[in-house]
N, CA and C of each residue as an Amber inpcrd file, in Angstrom:
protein
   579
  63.4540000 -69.0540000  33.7360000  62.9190000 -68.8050000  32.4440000
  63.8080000 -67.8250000  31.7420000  63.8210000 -67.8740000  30.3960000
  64.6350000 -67.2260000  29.9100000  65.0900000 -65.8230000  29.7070000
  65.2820000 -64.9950000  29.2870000  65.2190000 -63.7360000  28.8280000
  63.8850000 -62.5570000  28.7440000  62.8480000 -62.9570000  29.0170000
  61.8760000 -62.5430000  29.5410000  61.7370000 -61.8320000  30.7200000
  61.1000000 -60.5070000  30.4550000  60.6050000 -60.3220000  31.5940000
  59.1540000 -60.1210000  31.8350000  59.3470000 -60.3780000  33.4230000
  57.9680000 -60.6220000  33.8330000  57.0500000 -59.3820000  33.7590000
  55.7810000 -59.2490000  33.4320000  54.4860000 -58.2150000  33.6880000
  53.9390000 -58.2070000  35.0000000  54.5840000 -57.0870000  35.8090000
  53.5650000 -57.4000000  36.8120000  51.9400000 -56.5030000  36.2560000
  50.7800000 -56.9210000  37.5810000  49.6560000 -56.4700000  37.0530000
  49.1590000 -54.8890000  36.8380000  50.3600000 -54.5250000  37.5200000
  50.2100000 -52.8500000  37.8450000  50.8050000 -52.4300000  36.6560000
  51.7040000 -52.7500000  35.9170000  52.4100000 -52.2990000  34.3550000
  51.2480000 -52.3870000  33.8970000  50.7070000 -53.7400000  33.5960000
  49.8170000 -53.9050000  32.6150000  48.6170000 -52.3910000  32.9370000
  48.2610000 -52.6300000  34.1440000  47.1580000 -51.6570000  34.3000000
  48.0720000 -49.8970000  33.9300000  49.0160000 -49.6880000  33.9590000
  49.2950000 -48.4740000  33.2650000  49.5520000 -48.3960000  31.7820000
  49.5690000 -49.6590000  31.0680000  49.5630000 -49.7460000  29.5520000
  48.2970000 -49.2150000  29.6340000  47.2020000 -49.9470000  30.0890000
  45.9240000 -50.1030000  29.6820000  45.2120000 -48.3440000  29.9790000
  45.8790000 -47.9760000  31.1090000  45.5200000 -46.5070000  31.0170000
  46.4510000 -46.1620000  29.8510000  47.4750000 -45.8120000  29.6240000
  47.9730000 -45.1300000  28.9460000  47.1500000 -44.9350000  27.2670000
  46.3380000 -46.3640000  27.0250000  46.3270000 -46.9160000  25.5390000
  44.6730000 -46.3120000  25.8320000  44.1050000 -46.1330000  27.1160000
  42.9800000 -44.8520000  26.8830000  42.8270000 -43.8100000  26.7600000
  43.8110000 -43.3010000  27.5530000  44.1220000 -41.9400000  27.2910000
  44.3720000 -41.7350000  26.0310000  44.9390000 -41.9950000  25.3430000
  44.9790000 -42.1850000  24.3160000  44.1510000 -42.0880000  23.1100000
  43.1230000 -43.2310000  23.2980000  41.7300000 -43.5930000  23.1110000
  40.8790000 -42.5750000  23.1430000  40.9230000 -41.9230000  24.3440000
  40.1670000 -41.0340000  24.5660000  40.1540000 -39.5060000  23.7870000
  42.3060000 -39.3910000  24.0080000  41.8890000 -38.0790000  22.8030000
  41.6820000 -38.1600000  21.1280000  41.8410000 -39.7030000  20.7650000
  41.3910000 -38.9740000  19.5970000  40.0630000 -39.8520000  19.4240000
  39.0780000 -40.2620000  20.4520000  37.6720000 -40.3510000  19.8770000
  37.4540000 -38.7620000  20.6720000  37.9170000 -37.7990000  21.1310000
  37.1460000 -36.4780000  21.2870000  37.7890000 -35.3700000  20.3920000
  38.9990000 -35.6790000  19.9060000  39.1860000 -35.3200000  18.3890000
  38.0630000 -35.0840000  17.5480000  37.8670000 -36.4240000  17.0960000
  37.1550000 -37.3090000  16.0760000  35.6960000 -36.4760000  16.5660000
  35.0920000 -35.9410000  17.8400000  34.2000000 -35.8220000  18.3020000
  33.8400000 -34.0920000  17.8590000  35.2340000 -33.3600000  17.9320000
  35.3400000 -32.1130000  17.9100000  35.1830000 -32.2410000  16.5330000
  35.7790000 -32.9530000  15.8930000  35.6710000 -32.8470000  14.0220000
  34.4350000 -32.6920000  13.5050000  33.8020000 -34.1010000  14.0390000
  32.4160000 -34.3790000  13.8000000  31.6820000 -33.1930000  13.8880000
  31.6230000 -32.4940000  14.7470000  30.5340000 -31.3160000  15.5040000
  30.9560000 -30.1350000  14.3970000  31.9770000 -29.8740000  14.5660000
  32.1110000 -28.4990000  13.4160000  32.1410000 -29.0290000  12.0070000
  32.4030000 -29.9550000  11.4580000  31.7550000 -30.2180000  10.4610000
  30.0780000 -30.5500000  10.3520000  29.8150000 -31.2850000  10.9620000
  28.1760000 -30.7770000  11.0570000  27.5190000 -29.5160000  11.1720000
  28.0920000 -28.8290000  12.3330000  27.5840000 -27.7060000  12.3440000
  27.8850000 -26.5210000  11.1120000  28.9830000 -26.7530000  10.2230000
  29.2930000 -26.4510000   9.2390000  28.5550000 -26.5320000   7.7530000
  28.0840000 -27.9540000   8.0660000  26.9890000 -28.1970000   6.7800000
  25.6550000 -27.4630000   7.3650000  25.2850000 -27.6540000   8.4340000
  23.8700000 -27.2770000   8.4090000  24.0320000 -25.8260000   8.5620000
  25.1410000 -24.6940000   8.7250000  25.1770000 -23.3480000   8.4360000
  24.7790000 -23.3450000   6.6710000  25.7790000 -23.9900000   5.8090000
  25.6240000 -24.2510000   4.3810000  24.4580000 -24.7800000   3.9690000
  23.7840000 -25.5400000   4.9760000  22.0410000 -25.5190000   4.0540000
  21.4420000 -24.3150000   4.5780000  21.1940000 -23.9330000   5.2950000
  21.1590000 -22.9370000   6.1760000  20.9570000 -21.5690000   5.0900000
  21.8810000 -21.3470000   5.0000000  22.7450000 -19.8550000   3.8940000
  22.0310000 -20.3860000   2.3470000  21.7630000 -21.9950000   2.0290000
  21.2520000 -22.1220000   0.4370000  19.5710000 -21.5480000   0.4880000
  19.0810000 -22.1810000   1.6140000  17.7740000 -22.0120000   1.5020000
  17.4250000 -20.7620000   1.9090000  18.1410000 -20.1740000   2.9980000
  17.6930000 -18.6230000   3.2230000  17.9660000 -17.9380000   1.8400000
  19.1590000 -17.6820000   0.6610000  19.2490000 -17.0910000  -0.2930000
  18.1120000 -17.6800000  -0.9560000  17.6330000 -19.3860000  -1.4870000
  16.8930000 -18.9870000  -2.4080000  15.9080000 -18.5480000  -1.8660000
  15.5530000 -18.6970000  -0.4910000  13.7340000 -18.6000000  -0.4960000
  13.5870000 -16.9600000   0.3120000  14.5580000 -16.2630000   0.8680000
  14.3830000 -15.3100000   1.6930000  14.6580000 -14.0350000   0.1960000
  15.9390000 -14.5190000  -0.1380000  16.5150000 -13.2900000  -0.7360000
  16.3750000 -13.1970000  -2.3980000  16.0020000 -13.9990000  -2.7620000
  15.2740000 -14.7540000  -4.4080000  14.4980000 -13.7230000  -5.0920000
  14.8720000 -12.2700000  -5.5600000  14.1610000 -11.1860000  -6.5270000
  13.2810000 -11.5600000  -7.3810000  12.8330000 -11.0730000  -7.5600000
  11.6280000 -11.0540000  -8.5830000  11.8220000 -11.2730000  -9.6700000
  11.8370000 -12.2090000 -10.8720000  12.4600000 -12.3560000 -11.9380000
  12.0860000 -11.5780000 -12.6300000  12.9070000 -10.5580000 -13.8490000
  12.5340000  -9.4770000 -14.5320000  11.4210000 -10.1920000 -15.5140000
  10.6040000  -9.5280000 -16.0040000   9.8060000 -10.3430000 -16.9500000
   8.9460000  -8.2920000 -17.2300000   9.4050000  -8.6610000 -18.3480000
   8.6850000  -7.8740000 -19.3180000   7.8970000  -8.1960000 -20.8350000
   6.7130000  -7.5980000 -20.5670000   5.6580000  -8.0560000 -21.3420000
   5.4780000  -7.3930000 -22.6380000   5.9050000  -7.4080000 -23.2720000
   5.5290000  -6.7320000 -24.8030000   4.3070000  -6.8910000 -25.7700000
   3.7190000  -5.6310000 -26.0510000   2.5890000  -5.8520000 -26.8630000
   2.3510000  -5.4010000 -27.6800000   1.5250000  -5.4320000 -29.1940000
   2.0500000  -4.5020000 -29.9960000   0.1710000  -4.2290000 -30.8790000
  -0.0940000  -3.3750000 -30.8460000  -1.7910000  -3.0770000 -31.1080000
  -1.6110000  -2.0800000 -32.5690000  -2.5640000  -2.4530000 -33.3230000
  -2.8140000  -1.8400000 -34.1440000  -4.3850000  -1.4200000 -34.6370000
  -4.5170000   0.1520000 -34.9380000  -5.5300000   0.4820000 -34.9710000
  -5.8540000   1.5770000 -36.1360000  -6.8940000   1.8420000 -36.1200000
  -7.1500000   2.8590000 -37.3990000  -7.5330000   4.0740000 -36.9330000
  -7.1480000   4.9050000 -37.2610000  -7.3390000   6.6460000 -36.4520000
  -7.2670000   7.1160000 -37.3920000  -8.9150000   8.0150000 -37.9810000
  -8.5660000   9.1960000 -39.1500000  -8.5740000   8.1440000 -40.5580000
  -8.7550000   6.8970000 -40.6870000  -8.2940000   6.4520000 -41.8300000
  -7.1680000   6.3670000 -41.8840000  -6.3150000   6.1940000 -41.5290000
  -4.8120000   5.4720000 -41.4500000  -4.4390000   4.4180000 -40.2890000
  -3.3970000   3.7130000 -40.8060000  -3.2390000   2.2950000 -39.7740000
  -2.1160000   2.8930000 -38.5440000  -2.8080000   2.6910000 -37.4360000
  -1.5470000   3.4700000 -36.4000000  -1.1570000   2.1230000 -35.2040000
  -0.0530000   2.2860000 -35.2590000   0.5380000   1.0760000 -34.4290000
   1.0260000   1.5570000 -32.7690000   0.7240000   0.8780000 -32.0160000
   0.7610000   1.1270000 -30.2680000   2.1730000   0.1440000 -29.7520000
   3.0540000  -0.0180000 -29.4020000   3.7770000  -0.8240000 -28.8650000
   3.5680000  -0.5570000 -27.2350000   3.1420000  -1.6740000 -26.2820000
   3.0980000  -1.8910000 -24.8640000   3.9790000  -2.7410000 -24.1710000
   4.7840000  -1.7680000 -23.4820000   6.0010000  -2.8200000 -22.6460000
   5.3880000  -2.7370000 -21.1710000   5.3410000  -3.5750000 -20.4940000
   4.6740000  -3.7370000 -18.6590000   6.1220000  -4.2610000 -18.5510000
   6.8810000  -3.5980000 -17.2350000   7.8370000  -4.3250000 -16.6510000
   7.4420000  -4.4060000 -14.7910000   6.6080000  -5.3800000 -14.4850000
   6.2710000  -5.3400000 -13.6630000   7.3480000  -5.0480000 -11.7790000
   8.9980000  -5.4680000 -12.2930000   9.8150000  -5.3060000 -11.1240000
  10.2930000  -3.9340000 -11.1740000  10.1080000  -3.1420000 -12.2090000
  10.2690000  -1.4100000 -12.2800000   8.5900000  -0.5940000 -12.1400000
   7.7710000  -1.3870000 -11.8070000   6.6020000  -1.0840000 -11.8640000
   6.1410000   0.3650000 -13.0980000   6.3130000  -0.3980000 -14.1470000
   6.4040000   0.7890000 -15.5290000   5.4270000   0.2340000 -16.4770000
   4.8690000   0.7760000 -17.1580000   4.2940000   0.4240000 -18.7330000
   4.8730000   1.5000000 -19.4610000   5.3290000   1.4190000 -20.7530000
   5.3650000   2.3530000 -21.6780000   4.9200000   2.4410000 -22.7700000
   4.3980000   3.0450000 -23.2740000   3.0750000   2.6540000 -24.5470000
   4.1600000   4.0170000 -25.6000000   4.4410000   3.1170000 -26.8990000
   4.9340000   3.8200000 -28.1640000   4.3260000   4.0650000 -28.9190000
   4.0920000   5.1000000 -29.6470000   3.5580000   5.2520000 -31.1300000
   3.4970000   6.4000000 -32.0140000   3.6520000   6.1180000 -33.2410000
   4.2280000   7.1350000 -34.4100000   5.6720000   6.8500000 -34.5450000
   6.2660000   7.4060000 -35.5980000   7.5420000   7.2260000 -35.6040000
   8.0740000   8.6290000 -36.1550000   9.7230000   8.7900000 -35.8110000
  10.0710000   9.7360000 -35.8890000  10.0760000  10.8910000 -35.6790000
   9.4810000  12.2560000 -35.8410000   9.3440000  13.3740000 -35.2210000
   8.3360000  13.0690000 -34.6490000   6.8680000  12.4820000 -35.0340000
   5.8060000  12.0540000 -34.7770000   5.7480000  10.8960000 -33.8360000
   7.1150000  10.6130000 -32.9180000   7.3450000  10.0420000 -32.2080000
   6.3830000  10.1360000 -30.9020000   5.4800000   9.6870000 -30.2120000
   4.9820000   9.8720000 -28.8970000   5.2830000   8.6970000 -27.5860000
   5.9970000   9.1850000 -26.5830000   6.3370000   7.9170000 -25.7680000
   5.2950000   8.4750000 -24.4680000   4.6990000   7.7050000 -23.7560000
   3.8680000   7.3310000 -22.7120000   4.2760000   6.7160000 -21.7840000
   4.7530000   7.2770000 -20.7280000   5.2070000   6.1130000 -19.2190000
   4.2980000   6.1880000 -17.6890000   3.9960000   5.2090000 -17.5140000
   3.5410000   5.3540000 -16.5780000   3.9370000   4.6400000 -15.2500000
   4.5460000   5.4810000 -14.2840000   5.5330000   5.1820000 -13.0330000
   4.7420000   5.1820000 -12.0760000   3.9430000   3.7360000 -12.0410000
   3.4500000   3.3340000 -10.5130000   3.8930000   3.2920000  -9.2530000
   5.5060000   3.7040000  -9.4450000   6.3000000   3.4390000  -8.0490000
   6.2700000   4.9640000  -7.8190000   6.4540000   6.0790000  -8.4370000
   6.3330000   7.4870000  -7.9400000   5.0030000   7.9500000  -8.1020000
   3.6890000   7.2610000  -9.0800000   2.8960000   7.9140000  -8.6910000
   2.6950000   8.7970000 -10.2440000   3.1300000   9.2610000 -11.3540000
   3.4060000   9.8670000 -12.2680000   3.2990000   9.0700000 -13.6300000
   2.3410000  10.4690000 -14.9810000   2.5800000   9.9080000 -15.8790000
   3.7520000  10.4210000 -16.8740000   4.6040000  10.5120000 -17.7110000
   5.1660000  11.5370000 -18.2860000   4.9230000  11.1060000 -20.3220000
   4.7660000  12.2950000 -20.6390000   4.0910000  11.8400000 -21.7290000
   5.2350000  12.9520000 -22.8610000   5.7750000  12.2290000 -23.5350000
   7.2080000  12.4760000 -24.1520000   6.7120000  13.1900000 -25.8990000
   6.9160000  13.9710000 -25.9830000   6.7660000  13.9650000 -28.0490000
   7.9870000  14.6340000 -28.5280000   8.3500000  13.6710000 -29.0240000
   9.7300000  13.7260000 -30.2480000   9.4870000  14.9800000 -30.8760000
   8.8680000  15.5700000 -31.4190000   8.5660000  16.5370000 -32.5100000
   8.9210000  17.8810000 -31.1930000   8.0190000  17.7710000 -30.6000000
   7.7930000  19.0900000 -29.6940000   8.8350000  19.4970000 -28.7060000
   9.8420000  18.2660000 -29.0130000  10.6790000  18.3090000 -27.5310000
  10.5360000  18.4270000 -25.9200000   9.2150000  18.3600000 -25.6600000
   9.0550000  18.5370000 -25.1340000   8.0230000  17.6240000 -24.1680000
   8.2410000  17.3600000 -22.5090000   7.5690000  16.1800000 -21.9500000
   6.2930000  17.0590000 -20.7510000   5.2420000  16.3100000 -20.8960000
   4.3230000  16.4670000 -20.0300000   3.8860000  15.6960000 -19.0610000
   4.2190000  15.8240000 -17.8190000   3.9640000  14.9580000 -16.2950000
   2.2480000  14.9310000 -16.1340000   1.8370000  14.2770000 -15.2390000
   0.7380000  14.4050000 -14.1220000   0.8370000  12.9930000 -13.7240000
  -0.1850000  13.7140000 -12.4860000   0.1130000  12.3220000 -11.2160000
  -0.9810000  11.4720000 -11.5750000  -0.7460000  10.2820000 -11.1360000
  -1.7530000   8.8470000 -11.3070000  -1.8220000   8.3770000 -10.1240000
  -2.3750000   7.5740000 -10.2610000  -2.5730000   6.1290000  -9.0630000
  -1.2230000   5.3070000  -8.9730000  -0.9690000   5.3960000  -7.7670000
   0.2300000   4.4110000  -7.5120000  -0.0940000   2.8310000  -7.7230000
  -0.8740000   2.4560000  -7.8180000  -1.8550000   1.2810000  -8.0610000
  -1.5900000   0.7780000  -9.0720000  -0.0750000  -0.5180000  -8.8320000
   0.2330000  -1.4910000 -10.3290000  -1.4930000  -2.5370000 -10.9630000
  -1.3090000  -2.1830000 -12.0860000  -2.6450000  -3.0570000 -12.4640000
  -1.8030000  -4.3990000 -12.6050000  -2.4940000  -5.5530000 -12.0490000
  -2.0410000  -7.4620000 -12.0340000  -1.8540000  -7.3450000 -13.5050000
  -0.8300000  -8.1320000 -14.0390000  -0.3200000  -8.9830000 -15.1260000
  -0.7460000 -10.0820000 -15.0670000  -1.1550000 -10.7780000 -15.6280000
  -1.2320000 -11.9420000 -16.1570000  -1.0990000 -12.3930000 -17.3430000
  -1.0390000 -13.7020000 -17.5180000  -0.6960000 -14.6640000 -19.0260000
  -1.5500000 -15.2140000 -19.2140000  -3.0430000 -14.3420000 -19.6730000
  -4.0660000 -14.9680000 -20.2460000  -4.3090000 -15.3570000 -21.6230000
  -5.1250000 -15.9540000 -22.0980000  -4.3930000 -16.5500000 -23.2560000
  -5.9360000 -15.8950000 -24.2540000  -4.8470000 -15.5390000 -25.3270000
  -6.1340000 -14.8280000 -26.5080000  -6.7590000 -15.4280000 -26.8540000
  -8.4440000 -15.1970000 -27.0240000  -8.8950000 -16.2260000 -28.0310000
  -8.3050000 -15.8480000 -29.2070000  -7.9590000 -16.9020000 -30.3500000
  -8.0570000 -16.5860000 -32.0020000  -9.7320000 -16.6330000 -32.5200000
  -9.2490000 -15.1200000 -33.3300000 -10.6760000 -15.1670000 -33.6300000
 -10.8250000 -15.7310000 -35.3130000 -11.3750000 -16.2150000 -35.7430000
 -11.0530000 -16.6320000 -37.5010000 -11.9030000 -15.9690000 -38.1990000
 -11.0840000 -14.7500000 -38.9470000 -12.0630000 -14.0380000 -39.9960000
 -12.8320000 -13.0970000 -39.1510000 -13.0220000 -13.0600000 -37.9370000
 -13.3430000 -11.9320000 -37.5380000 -12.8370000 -10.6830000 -37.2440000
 -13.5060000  -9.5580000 -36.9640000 -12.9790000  -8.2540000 -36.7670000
 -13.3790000  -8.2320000 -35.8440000 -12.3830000  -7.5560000 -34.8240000
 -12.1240000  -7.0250000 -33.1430000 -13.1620000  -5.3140000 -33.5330000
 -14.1070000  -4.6380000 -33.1730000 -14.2370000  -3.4210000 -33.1740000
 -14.6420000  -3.1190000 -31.7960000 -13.7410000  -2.0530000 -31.4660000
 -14.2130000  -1.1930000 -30.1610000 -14.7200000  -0.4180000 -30.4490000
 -15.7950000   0.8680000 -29.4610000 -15.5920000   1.3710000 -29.1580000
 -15.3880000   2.5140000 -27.8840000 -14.5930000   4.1640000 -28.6040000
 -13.9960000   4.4850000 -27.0660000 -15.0610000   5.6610000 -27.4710000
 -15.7790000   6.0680000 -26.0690000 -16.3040000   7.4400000 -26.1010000
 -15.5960000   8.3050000 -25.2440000 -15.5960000   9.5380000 -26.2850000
 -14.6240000  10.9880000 -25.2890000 -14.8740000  11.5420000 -24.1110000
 -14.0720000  11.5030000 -23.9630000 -13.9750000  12.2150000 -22.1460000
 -14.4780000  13.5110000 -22.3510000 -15.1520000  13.9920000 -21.5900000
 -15.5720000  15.5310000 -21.3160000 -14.4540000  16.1780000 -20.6100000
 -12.9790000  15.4040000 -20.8330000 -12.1240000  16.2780000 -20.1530000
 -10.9080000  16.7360000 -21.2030000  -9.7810000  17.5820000 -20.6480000
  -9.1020000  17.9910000 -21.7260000  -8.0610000  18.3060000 -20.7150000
  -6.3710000  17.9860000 -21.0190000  -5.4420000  18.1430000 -20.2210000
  -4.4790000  19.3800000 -20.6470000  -4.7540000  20.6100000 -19.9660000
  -3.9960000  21.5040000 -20.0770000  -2.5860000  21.8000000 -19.6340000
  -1.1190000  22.0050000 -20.4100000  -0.3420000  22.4490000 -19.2360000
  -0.4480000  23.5050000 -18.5740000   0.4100000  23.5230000 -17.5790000
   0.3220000  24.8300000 -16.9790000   1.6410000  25.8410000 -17.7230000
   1.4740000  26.9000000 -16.8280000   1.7990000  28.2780000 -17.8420000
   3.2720000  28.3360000 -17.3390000   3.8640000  27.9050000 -16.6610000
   5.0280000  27.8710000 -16.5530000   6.0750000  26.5840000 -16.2780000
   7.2020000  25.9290000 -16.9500000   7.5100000  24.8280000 -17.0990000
   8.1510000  24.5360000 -15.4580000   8.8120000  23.2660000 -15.3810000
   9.1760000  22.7720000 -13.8910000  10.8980000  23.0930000 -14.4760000
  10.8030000  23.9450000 -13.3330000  12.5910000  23.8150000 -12.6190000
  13.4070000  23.0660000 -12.3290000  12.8730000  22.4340000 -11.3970000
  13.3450000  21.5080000 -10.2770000  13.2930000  20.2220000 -10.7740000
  13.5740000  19.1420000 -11.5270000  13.6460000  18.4270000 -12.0350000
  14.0870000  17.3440000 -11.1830000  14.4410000  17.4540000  -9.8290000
  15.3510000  16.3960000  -8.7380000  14.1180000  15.6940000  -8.6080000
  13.2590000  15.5590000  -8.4750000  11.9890000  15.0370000  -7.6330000
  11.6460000  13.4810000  -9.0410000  12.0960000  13.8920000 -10.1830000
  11.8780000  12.7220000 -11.2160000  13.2490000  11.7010000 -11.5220000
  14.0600000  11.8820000 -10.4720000  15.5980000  11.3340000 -10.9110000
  15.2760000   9.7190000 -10.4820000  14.2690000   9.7210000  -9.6550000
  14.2430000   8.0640000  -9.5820000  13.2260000   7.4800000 -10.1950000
  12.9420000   7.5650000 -11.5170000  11.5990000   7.6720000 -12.3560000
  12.2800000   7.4760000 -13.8370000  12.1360000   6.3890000 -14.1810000
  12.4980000   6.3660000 -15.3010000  11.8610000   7.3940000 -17.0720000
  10.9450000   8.3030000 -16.3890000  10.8720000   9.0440000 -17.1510000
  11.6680000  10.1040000 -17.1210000  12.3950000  10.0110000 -15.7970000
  13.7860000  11.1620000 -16.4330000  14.6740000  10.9470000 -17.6670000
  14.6480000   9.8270000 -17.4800000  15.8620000   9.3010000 -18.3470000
  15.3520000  10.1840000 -20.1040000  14.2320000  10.2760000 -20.3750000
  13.5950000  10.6050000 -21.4650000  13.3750000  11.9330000 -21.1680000
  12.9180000  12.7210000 -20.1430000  12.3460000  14.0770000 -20.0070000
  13.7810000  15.0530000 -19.6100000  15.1890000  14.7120000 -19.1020000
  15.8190000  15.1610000 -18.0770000  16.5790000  16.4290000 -19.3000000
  17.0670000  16.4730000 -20.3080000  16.7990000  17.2450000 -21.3740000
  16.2040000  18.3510000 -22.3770000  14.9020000  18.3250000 -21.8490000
  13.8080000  18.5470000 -22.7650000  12.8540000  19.6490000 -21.4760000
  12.2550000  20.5540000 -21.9530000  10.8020000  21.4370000 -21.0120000
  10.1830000  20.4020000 -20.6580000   9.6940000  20.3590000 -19.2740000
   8.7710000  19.2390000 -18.6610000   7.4380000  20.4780000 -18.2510000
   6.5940000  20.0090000 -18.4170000   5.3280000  20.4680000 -17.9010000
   4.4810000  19.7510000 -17.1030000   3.7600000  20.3070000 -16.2320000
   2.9080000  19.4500000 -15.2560000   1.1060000  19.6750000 -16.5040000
   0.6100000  18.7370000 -16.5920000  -0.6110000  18.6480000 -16.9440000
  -1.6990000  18.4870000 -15.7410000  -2.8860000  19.2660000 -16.0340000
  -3.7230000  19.3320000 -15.3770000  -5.2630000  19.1280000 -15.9730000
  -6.2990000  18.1010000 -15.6580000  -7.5570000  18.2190000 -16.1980000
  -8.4660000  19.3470000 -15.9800000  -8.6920000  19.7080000 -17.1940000
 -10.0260000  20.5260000 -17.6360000 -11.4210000  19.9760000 -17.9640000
 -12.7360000  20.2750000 -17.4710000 -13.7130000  19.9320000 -18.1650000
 -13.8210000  21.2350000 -19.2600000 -14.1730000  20.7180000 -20.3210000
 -14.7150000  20.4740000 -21.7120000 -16.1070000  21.5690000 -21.3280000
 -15.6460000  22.8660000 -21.2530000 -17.2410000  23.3170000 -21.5920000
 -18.2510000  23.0220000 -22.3430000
């Protein structure tokens, strides 16, 4: 026969290993790929859902309100901000020297009560106790008048006789930001002989 050569069966059987070996490393390639890329995605769902659902802050949401009332025969206006992720309300009113700002810091515990005119801010402690927010919905009233009323406290808030020094104890209180300037006084209730 011609120019041919013959196969014996033992060649063939070392092709046939050779062409597994072969075979073999790259389906465990292909195997190693597979695995760290899988294990790769499910780290990446992994890391999406722990950020949104573990680590997902509180969305800022501040509530603005704005009241108007009659005191003395004149029209006096209240502005109410609730920022429930600083745990704050701040209630505005008067303008200009007659400026009065109102904060109340549920996270320290403190009210500080600010007047433009006087320069001067007055503390006391509260309830750490955020009151619930909600988005309840007003009735409209048509043609009617809202009348309250408020009866007086038998109490009366005195400062005390000497102003605060130490001012470190309000630095994480956003009523520093307004008082850190200005005489701070601690207020204290009196009954009303």
């Amino acid at each position: 026969m011609g120019g041919t050569a013959r196969e014996s069966p033992e060649d063939c059987r070392c092709l046939a290993a050779g062409a597994s070996k072969s075979r073999k490393k790259t389906c465990t390639r292909y195997q190693i790929c597979g695995l760290l890329l899988s294990v790769l995605l499910i780290s990446l769902i992994l890391i999406f859902f722990g950020v949104k659902y573990l680590w997902n802050p509180t969305p800022r949401k501040v509530y603005d309100m704005e009241h108007t009332f009659f005191s003395h025969g004149e029209k006096k206006k209240i502005v109410m901000e609730i920022d429930p992720l600083a745990r704050t309300e701040t209630f505005r009113s008067g303008n200009g020297s007659e400026e009065i700002l109102e904060i109340h810091d549920f996270k320290n515990g403190i009210t500080g009560i600010f007047f433009v005119g006087l320069q001067k801010c007055f503390i006391k402690t509260q309830t750490k106790v955020f009151p619930e927010t909600t988005e309840a919905k007003i009735p409209e009233l048509e043609g009617e008048e809202i009348t309250t009323t408020y009866f007086e406290q038998s109490m009366v808030w005195v400062p005390g006789e000497q102003p605060i020094q130490n001012k470190e104890f309000l630095k994480s209180s956003k009523i520093f930001d307004i008082c850190r300037n200005v005489t701070i006084y601690w207020i204290h209730p009196t009954p009303i002989a």
